[in-house]
CSV table of C-alpha atoms and ligand atoms in Angstrom, one decimal:
chain,number,residue,atom,x,y,z
A,1,UNK,CA,92.0,200.5,53.6
A,2,UNK,CA,95.4,199.0,53.9
A,3,UNK,CA,95.9,195.3,54.5
A,4,UNK,CA,99.2,194.1,55.9
A,5,UNK,CA,99.7,190.5,54.4
A,6,UNK,CA,102.3,188.9,56.8
A,7,UNK,CA,103.7,185.7,55.7
A,8,UNK,CA,106.7,183.3,55.5
A,9,UNK,CA,108.0,183.0,59.2
A,10,UNK,CA,110.4,181.0,61.2
A,11,UNK,CA,108.3,177.7,61.3
A,12,UNK,CA,108.5,174.7,59.1
A,13,UNK,CA,105.5,175.8,57.2
A,14,UNK,CA,107.5,178.8,55.8
A,15,UNK,CA,107.0,177.8,52.2
A,16,UNK,CA,103.3,176.8,52.3
A,17,UNK,CA,102.7,180.3,53.9
A,18,UNK,CA,104.5,181.9,50.8
A,19,UNK,CA,102.1,179.9,48.6
A,20,UNK,CA,99.0,181.1,50.6
A,21,UNK,CA,100.3,184.7,50.4
A,22,UNK,CA,100.7,184.3,46.7
A,23,UNK,CA,97.1,183.0,46.4
A,24,UNK,CA,95.9,186.0,48.3
A,25,UNK,CA,97.7,188.5,46.4
A,26,UNK,CA,96.3,187.1,43.3
A,27,UNK,CA,92.6,187.1,44.6
A,28,UNK,CA,92.2,190.0,47.0
A,29,UNK,CA,89.7,192.8,45.9
A,30,UNK,CA,92.2,195.8,44.8
A,31,UNK,CA,89.4,198.2,44.5
A,32,UNK,CA,88.9,197.8,48.4
A,33,UNK,CA,92.3,197.2,49.5
A,34,UNK,CA,95.8,198.5,49.3
A,35,UNK,CA,98.0,195.4,50.0
A,36,UNK,CA,101.3,195.9,52.0
A,37,UNK,CA,103.3,192.6,52.0
A,38,UNK,CA,105.3,192.0,55.0
A,39,UNK,CA,107.6,189.0,54.7
A,40,UNK,CA,109.2,187.3,57.8
A,41,UNK,CA,112.3,185.5,56.6
A,42,UNK,CA,113.4,182.2,58.0
A,43,UNK,CA,115.8,183.9,60.4
A,44,UNK,CA,112.8,185.9,61.6
A,45,UNK,CA,113.6,189.3,60.2
A,46,UNK,CA,110.6,191.4,59.2
A,47,UNK,CA,111.0,192.8,55.5
A,48,UNK,CA,108.8,195.1,53.6
A,49,UNK,CA,108.9,196.2,50.0
A,50,UNK,CA,106.8,196.4,46.8
A,51,UNK,CA,108.5,193.4,45.3
A,52,UNK,CA,107.1,191.3,47.9
A,53,UNK,CA,103.8,191.5,46.1
A,54,UNK,CA,105.4,188.6,44.1
A,55,UNK,CA,105.8,186.3,47.1
A,56,UNK,CA,106.9,183.4,45.4
A,57,UNK,CA,109.6,185.1,43.4
A,58,UNK,CA,111.1,187.3,46.1
A,59,UNK,CA,110.7,185.4,49.3
A,60,UNK,CA,113.2,182.8,50.6
A,61,UNK,CA,111.1,180.2,48.7
A,62,UNK,CA,113.1,176.9,48.2
A,63,UNK,CA,110.8,174.0,47.7
A,64,UNK,CA,107.4,174.1,46.5
A,65,UNK,CA,105.4,175.4,43.7
A,66,UNK,CA,101.7,174.3,43.2
A,67,UNK,CA,101.6,171.1,41.3
A,68,UNK,CA,105.3,170.8,41.1
A,69,UNK,CA,106.9,168.4,43.6
A,70,UNK,CA,110.4,168.9,42.8
A,71,UNK,CA,113.0,170.8,44.9
A,72,UNK,CA,113.3,174.2,43.1
A,73,UNK,CA,116.5,176.0,42.9
A,74,UNK,CA,115.6,179.7,42.8
A,75,UNK,CA,117.9,182.6,42.7
A,76,UNK,CA,117.4,184.7,45.7
A,77,UNK,CA,117.3,188.3,45.3
A,78,UNK,CA,117.4,189.3,49.0
A,79,UNK,CA,118.5,192.9,48.1
A,80,UNK,CA,115.5,193.8,46.3
A,81,UNK,CA,113.0,192.4,48.7
A,82,UNK,CA,112.8,195.3,50.6
A,83,UNK,CA,114.1,196.9,54.1
A,84,UNK,CA,114.0,195.4,57.5
A,85,UNK,CA,111.3,196.9,59.6
A,86,UNK,CA,110.5,196.5,63.3
A,87,UNK,CA,107.2,194.5,63.9
A,88,UNK,CA,105.8,197.6,65.4
A,89,UNK,CA,106.0,199.5,62.3
A,90,UNK,CA,102.7,197.6,60.9
A,91,UNK,CA,100.9,199.9,63.4
A,92,UNK,CA,98.6,202.1,61.3
A,93,UNK,CA,95.1,203.4,61.5
A,94,UNK,CA,92.6,202.2,58.9
A,95,UNK,CA,94.5,199.1,58.3
A,96,UNK,CA,93.8,195.4,58.9
A,97,UNK,CA,96.2,192.6,59.4
A,98,UNK,CA,96.1,189.4,57.4
A,99,UNK,CA,98.7,187.0,59.1
A,100,UNK,CA,99.1,183.9,57.0
A,101,UNK,CA,101.6,182.2,59.3
A,102,UNK,CA,101.5,178.6,60.4
A,103,UNK,CA,103.0,176.9,63.3
A,104,UNK,CA,105.0,178.3,66.3
A,105,UNK,CA,105.3,182.2,66.5
A,106,UNK,CA,102.4,182.4,63.8
A,107,UNK,CA,99.5,180.3,64.6
A,108,UNK,CA,100.1,179.8,68.4
A,109,UNK,CA,98.7,183.2,69.8
A,110,UNK,CA,102.3,184.9,70.0
A,111,UNK,CA,101.9,187.2,66.9
A,112,UNK,CA,98.3,187.6,67.7
A,113,UNK,CA,99.4,189.1,71.1
A,114,UNK,CA,101.6,191.5,69.2
A,115,UNK,CA,98.5,192.6,67.1
A,116,UNK,CA,96.6,193.0,70.3
A,117,UNK,CA,99.2,195.2,71.7
A,118,UNK,CA,99.4,197.4,68.7
A,119,UNK,CA,95.6,197.6,68.9
A,120,UNK,CA,94.8,196.6,65.2
A,121,UNK,CA,92.3,194.4,63.7
A,122,UNK,CA,93.6,191.0,62.6
A,123,UNK,CA,92.2,188.0,60.5
A,124,UNK,CA,91.6,184.8,62.4
A,125,UNK,CA,91.7,183.5,65.9
A,126,UNK,CA,92.7,185.6,68.9
A,127,UNK,CA,95.3,184.9,71.4
A,128,UNK,CA,93.6,182.3,73.6
A,129,UNK,CA,92.2,180.3,70.6
A,130,UNK,CA,95.4,180.3,68.8
A,131,UNK,CA,97.5,179.1,71.9
A,132,UNK,CA,94.9,176.6,73.0
A,133,UNK,CA,94.4,175.2,69.5
A,134,UNK,CA,98.0,174.8,68.8
A,135,UNK,CA,98.7,173.0,72.0
A,136,UNK,CA,97.7,169.4,71.7
A,137,UNK,CA,97.4,168.8,75.2
A,138,UNK,CA,95.5,171.8,76.2
A,139,UNK,CA,93.1,171.4,73.3
A,140,UNK,CA,92.6,167.7,74.2
A,141,UNK,CA,91.7,168.7,77.7
A,142,UNK,CA,89.1,171.5,76.5
A,143,UNK,CA,87.6,169.0,74.1
A,144,UNK,CA,87.3,166.5,76.9
A,145,UNK,CA,85.2,169.0,79.0
A,146,UNK,CA,82.9,169.7,76.4
A,147,UNK,CA,82.4,166.0,75.8
A,148,UNK,CA,83.9,165.6,72.2
A,149,UNK,CA,85.2,162.0,71.4
A,150,UNK,CA,88.9,161.5,71.1
A,151,UNK,CA,91.3,158.7,71.0
A,152,UNK,CA,92.7,157.8,74.4
A,153,UNK,CA,96.1,159.6,75.2
A,154,UNK,CA,98.6,160.2,77.8
A,155,UNK,CA,100.6,163.5,78.3
A,156,UNK,CA,104.2,163.7,79.5
A,157,UNK,CA,106.3,166.6,80.5
A,158,UNK,CA,110.1,166.7,80.1
A,159,UNK,CA,110.3,166.7,84.0
A,160,UNK,CA,108.2,163.5,84.2
A,161,UNK,CA,110.2,161.8,81.3
A,162,UNK,CA,113.4,162.6,83.1
A,163,UNK,CA,112.4,161.5,86.5
A,164,UNK,CA,109.8,158.8,85.9
A,165,UNK,CA,110.5,157.3,82.7
A,166,UNK,CA,109.8,153.7,83.6
A,167,UNK,CA,106.4,154.6,85.2
A,168,UNK,CA,105.5,156.7,82.2
A,169,UNK,CA,106.2,153.9,79.6
A,170,UNK,CA,104.2,151.4,81.9
A,171,UNK,CA,101.3,154.0,82.1
A,172,UNK,CA,101.4,154.3,78.0
A,173,UNK,CA,101.3,150.5,77.7
A,174,UNK,CA,98.5,150.0,80.4
A,175,UNK,CA,96.2,152.4,78.8
A,176,UNK,CA,97.2,152.3,75.1
A,177,UNK,CA,98.0,149.5,72.7
A,178,UNK,CA,100.4,149.6,69.8
A,179,UNK,CA,100.6,151.5,67.4
A,180,UNK,CA,100.8,154.7,69.2
A,181,UNK,CA,101.5,158.3,67.9
A,182,UNK,CA,103.9,160.4,69.6
A,183,UNK,CA,103.5,164.1,69.2
A,184,UNK,CA,105.2,167.2,70.6
A,185,UNK,CA,102.4,169.5,72.1
A,186,UNK,CA,103.1,172.5,70.1
A,187,UNK,CA,103.7,171.8,66.5
A,188,UNK,CA,102.2,171.4,63.2
A,189,UNK,CA,102.6,169.9,59.9
A,190,UNK,CA,103.6,166.4,61.4
A,191,UNK,CA,106.8,167.8,62.5
A,192,UNK,CA,108.3,165.6,65.4
A,193,UNK,CA,105.4,163.2,65.1
A,194,UNK,CA,106.2,159.4,64.8
A,195,UNK,CA,104.5,156.2,65.0
A,196,UNK,CA,105.5,153.6,67.4
A,197,UNK,CA,104.8,149.8,67.0
A,198,UNK,CA,106.6,148.8,70.0
A,199,UNK,CA,108.4,149.7,73.2
A,200,UNK,CA,111.8,150.6,71.6
A,201,UNK,CA,110.1,152.6,69.0
A,202,UNK,CA,108.0,154.4,71.6
A,203,UNK,CA,111.2,155.4,73.5
A,204,UNK,CA,112.7,156.6,70.3
A,205,UNK,CA,109.7,158.5,69.4
A,206,UNK,CA,109.3,160.3,72.4
A,207,UNK,CA,112.9,161.5,72.4
A,208,UNK,CA,112.3,162.9,69.1
A,209,UNK,CA,109.1,164.6,70.0
A,210,UNK,CA,111.2,166.3,73.0
A,211,UNK,CA,113.5,167.8,70.5
A,212,UNK,CA,110.5,170.1,69.8
A,213,UNK,CA,108.8,170.8,72.8
A,214,UNK,CA,108.9,170.3,76.5
A,215,UNK,CA,105.5,168.7,76.6
A,216,UNK,CA,104.7,165.6,74.5
A,217,UNK,CA,101.6,163.5,74.1
A,218,UNK,CA,101.3,159.8,73.3
A,219,UNK,CA,98.0,158.6,71.4
A,220,UNK,CA,96.3,155.5,70.6
A,221,UNK,CA,96.9,155.1,66.9
A,222,UNK,CA,93.9,154.2,64.9
A,223,UNK,CA,93.1,153.0,61.4
A,224,UNK,CA,90.7,155.6,60.2
A,225,UNK,CA,89.8,158.0,57.4
A,226,UNK,CA,90.9,161.6,57.9
A,227,UNK,CA,87.9,164.0,57.4
A,228,UNK,CA,88.1,167.8,57.7
A,229,UNK,CA,85.6,170.4,58.3
A,230,UNK,CA,85.9,174.1,57.6
A,231,UNK,CA,84.5,176.7,60.1
A,232,UNK,CA,84.0,180.2,59.2
A,233,UNK,CA,82.6,182.9,61.6
A,234,UNK,CA,82.8,184.7,64.9
A,235,UNK,CA,79.9,184.0,67.3
A,236,UNK,CA,77.8,183.0,64.3
A,237,UNK,CA,79.7,179.8,63.4
A,238,UNK,CA,79.2,178.2,60.1
A,239,UNK,CA,80.5,174.7,59.3
A,240,UNK,CA,81.2,173.4,55.8
A,241,UNK,CA,80.6,170.0,54.4
A,242,UNK,CA,83.3,167.4,55.3
A,243,UNK,CA,86.3,166.8,52.9
A,244,UNK,CA,88.4,163.8,53.1
A,245,UNK,CA,92.1,163.5,52.8
A,246,UNK,CA,92.6,160.4,50.5
A,247,UNK,CA,95.9,159.1,51.7
A,248,UNK,CA,98.2,156.9,49.5
A,249,UNK,CA,100.5,156.4,52.3
A,250,UNK,CA,99.9,155.1,55.9
A,251,UNK,CA,101.3,158.2,57.8
A,252,UNK,CA,100.7,161.8,56.3
A,253,UNK,CA,103.8,163.2,57.5
A,254,UNK,CA,105.6,166.6,56.2
A,255,UNK,CA,107.2,165.0,53.4
A,256,UNK,CA,104.1,163.3,52.0
A,257,UNK,CA,101.9,166.4,52.7
A,258,UNK,CA,104.2,169.1,50.9
A,259,UNK,CA,106.8,167.5,49.0
A,260,UNK,CA,105.5,164.3,47.5
A,261,UNK,CA,101.9,165.6,47.2
A,262,UNK,CA,100.6,162.2,48.0
A,263,UNK,CA,97.1,163.1,49.0
A,264,UNK,CA,94.0,163.8,47.0
A,265,UNK,CA,91.1,165.8,48.5
A,266,UNK,CA,87.7,164.4,48.2
A,267,UNK,CA,85.0,167.0,48.4
A,268,UNK,CA,82.3,166.3,49.8
A,269,UNK,CA,83.6,163.3,51.7
A,270,UNK,CA,81.3,160.2,51.1
A,271,UNK,CA,79.6,159.8,54.5
A,272,UNK,CA,76.0,159.3,55.6
A,273,UNK,CA,74.2,162.4,56.3
A,274,UNK,CA,73.8,161.7,60.1
A,275,UNK,CA,77.5,161.5,60.2
A,276,UNK,CA,78.0,164.7,58.3
A,277,UNK,CA,75.6,166.6,60.7
A,278,UNK,CA,77.6,165.2,63.7
A,279,UNK,CA,80.8,166.2,62.4
A,280,UNK,CA,79.6,169.8,61.7
A,281,UNK,CA,78.1,169.9,65.3
A,282,UNK,CA,81.4,168.6,66.8
A,283,UNK,CA,83.6,171.0,64.7
A,284,UNK,CA,81.3,174.1,65.9
A,285,UNK,CA,81.6,172.9,69.6
A,286,UNK,CA,85.3,172.5,69.2
A,287,UNK,CA,85.7,176.1,67.8
A,288,UNK,CA,83.4,177.4,70.5
A,289,UNK,CA,85.4,175.4,73.2
A,290,UNK,CA,88.6,177.2,72.1
A,291,UNK,CA,87.0,180.7,71.6
A,292,UNK,CA,87.6,180.6,68.0
A,293,UNK,CA,87.0,183.5,65.6
A,294,UNK,CA,87.4,183.9,61.9
A,295,UNK,CA,88.5,180.6,60.7
A,296,UNK,CA,89.6,177.0,61.8
A,297,UNK,CA,89.9,173.7,60.1
A,298,UNK,CA,88.7,170.9,62.4
A,299,UNK,CA,90.3,167.6,61.8
A,300,UNK,CA,88.6,164.2,62.5
A,301,UNK,CA,89.2,160.5,62.2
A,302,UNK,CA,86.3,158.3,61.1
A,303,UNK,CA,86.6,154.6,61.8
A,304,UNK,CA,85.1,151.9,59.2
A,305,UNK,CA,82.3,151.5,61.6
A,306,UNK,CA,81.7,155.3,61.6
A,307,UNK,CA,83.0,156.2,65.0
A,308,UNK,CA,84.1,159.9,65.0
A,309,UNK,CA,87.2,161.1,67.0
A,310,UNK,CA,88.4,164.6,66.9
A,311,UNK,CA,92.0,165.0,66.0
A,312,UNK,CA,92.7,168.7,66.1
A,313,UNK,CA,91.6,172.2,65.3
A,314,UNK,CA,94.0,174.3,63.1
A,315,UNK,CA,93.5,177.9,63.7
A,316,UNK,CA,95.3,179.0,60.4
A,317,UNK,CA,94.9,176.2,58.2
A,318,UNK,CA,96.8,175.8,54.7
A,319,UNK,CA,95.2,178.4,52.6
A,320,UNK,CA,96.4,178.2,49.1
A,321,UNK,CA,93.9,178.0,46.3
A,322,UNK,CA,94.7,174.1,46.3
A,323,UNK,CA,94.3,173.7,50.1
A,324,UNK,CA,91.2,172.0,52.0
A,325,UNK,CA,90.0,175.1,53.7
A,326,UNK,CA,89.1,177.4,50.7
A,327,UNK,CA,88.2,174.4,48.7
A,328,UNK,CA,85.6,173.4,51.1
A,329,UNK,CA,84.0,176.9,51.0
A,330,UNK,CA,84.2,176.9,47.2
A,331,UNK,CA,82.1,173.9,47.2
A,332,UNK,CA,79.6,175.9,49.2
A,333,UNK,CA,79.6,178.6,46.6
A,334,UNK,CA,81.9,181.1,48.2
A,335,UNK,CA,84.8,181.6,46.0
A,336,UNK,CA,88.4,182.4,47.1
A,337,UNK,CA,88.1,186.2,46.7
A,338,UNK,CA,85.0,186.4,48.5
A,339,UNK,CA,86.3,184.2,51.4
A,340,UNK,CA,89.2,186.5,51.7
A,341,UNK,CA,86.8,189.5,51.9
A,342,UNK,CA,84.6,187.6,54.4
A,343,UNK,CA,87.7,187.0,56.6
A,344,UNK,CA,88.6,190.5,56.5
A,345,UNK,CA,85.1,191.6,57.4
A,346,UNK,CA,84.9,189.1,60.4
A,347,UNK,CA,88.4,190.6,61.7
A,348,UNK,CA,86.7,194.2,61.4
A,349,UNK,CA,83.6,193.1,63.2
A,350,UNK,CA,85.5,191.5,65.9
A,351,UNK,CA,87.7,194.4,66.5
A,352,UNK,CA,84.9,196.7,66.9
A,353,UNK,CA,83.1,194.4,69.1
A,354,UNK,CA,80.1,193.7,66.8
A,355,UNK,CA,80.4,190.0,66.9
B,1,ADP,P1,99.8,168.1,62.8
B,1,ADP,O1,99.2,169.2,63.8
B,1,ADP,O2,101.3,168.1,62.8
B,1,ADP,O3,99.0,167.9,61.5
B,1,ADP,P2,98.4,165.6,63.6
B,1,ADP,O4,97.9,165.4,65.0
B,1,ADP,O5,97.3,166.0,62.8
B,1,ADP,O6,99.5,166.8,63.6
B,1,ADP,O7,99.1,164.4,63.0
B,1,ADP,C1,99.6,164.4,61.7
B,1,ADP,C2,99.1,163.0,61.1
B,1,ADP,O8,99.6,161.9,61.8
B,1,ADP,C3,97.6,163.0,61.0
B,1,ADP,O9,97.0,163.7,59.8
B,1,ADP,C4,97.4,161.4,60.9
B,1,ADP,O10,97.7,161.1,59.3
B,1,ADP,C5,98.5,160.7,61.6
B,1,ADP,N1,98.0,160.6,62.9
B,1,ADP,C6,98.0,161.5,64.1
B,1,ADP,N2,97.5,161.0,65.1
B,1,ADP,C7,97.1,159.7,64.7
B,1,ADP,C8,96.4,158.6,65.5
B,1,ADP,N3,96.1,158.7,66.9
B,1,ADP,N4,96.0,157.6,64.8
B,1,ADP,C9,96.4,157.4,63.4
B,1,ADP,N5,97.0,158.3,62.7
B,1,ADP,C10,97.3,159.5,63.3
B,2,MG,MG1,97.9,170.8,63.4
B,3,MG,MG1,96.9,167.6,61.4
């Protein structure tokens, strides 16, 4: 069977996607699969060619290498990367698509819609779960409906912001206290997110967020640990033990996450058993509320007096060998190669309507 491994993409998480592709290429079971790499450049061109089986070397990879935090100057060999194809050219019988794309156009249901139209099995969440999980306002509303605890928030559209700015600011200050977190609805990797400590900062933060999306959410900021649960399955949902992001900084933004590597992962997170069970139950509930399939990483805040708040569900979480999601499964005894295999099997089962 062929596996189209689709990576790169136009989003801010281009580099992390290349690292994931690199990990999968190294670990996939070659006795079962013929891997066909498809690289989406930063400009959005789809490229195919054998040399792409070395994703880090031949992609437009500029910044990161596992463990290395410095800017890397790489000679680019665009000519040898392959030929430009049309996205529809991945259509093939006896093949499965493994998209390892994050953020807008990759994790938000758009590319999943393409795979549906091509009528091909693909790894991970479908159109609805991807779109709803990516949208911080829609997912909050779904989580609210199934009774999951969340920090208070106020959503705002660009129209409201342009026409009723003062009322909106009053609404924020009436229902939330500083610091607040301001986020574009559709983004990831902390892009466009800022922390606001007063009204001036709130105004500026909202302006920044609107550069990325026409809908923005203002949230109550809290002092809390950040704990994550990995979900694996279709209708039969499995939840991992929690892992903790041990922050060395106050706000875990893009720079800190991917460039300074200023986080440690603690697996399993040190938490009382009842709390772990609750987190696992909440994670499964959130996954089902979104109609998830395949995989997701469900992120929570846990306060010092053990209150839990769901933060978000990432339907295509970081998936390099050093990422939280695969490490959580490794802790449960499922090694990276077997996890990749399981995800492909789940994609095939979902496609054939078995689960
Ligand atoms: P993304 O989808 O970009 O990862 P998040 O909602 O997870 O967006 O926010 C990114 C980071 O910002 C979080 O991991 C956390 O460190 C911080 N953060 C976000 N919301 C809050 C909040 N309400 N209170 C405190 N910290 C927050
Ligand atoms: Mg996210
Ligand atoms: Mg996050």
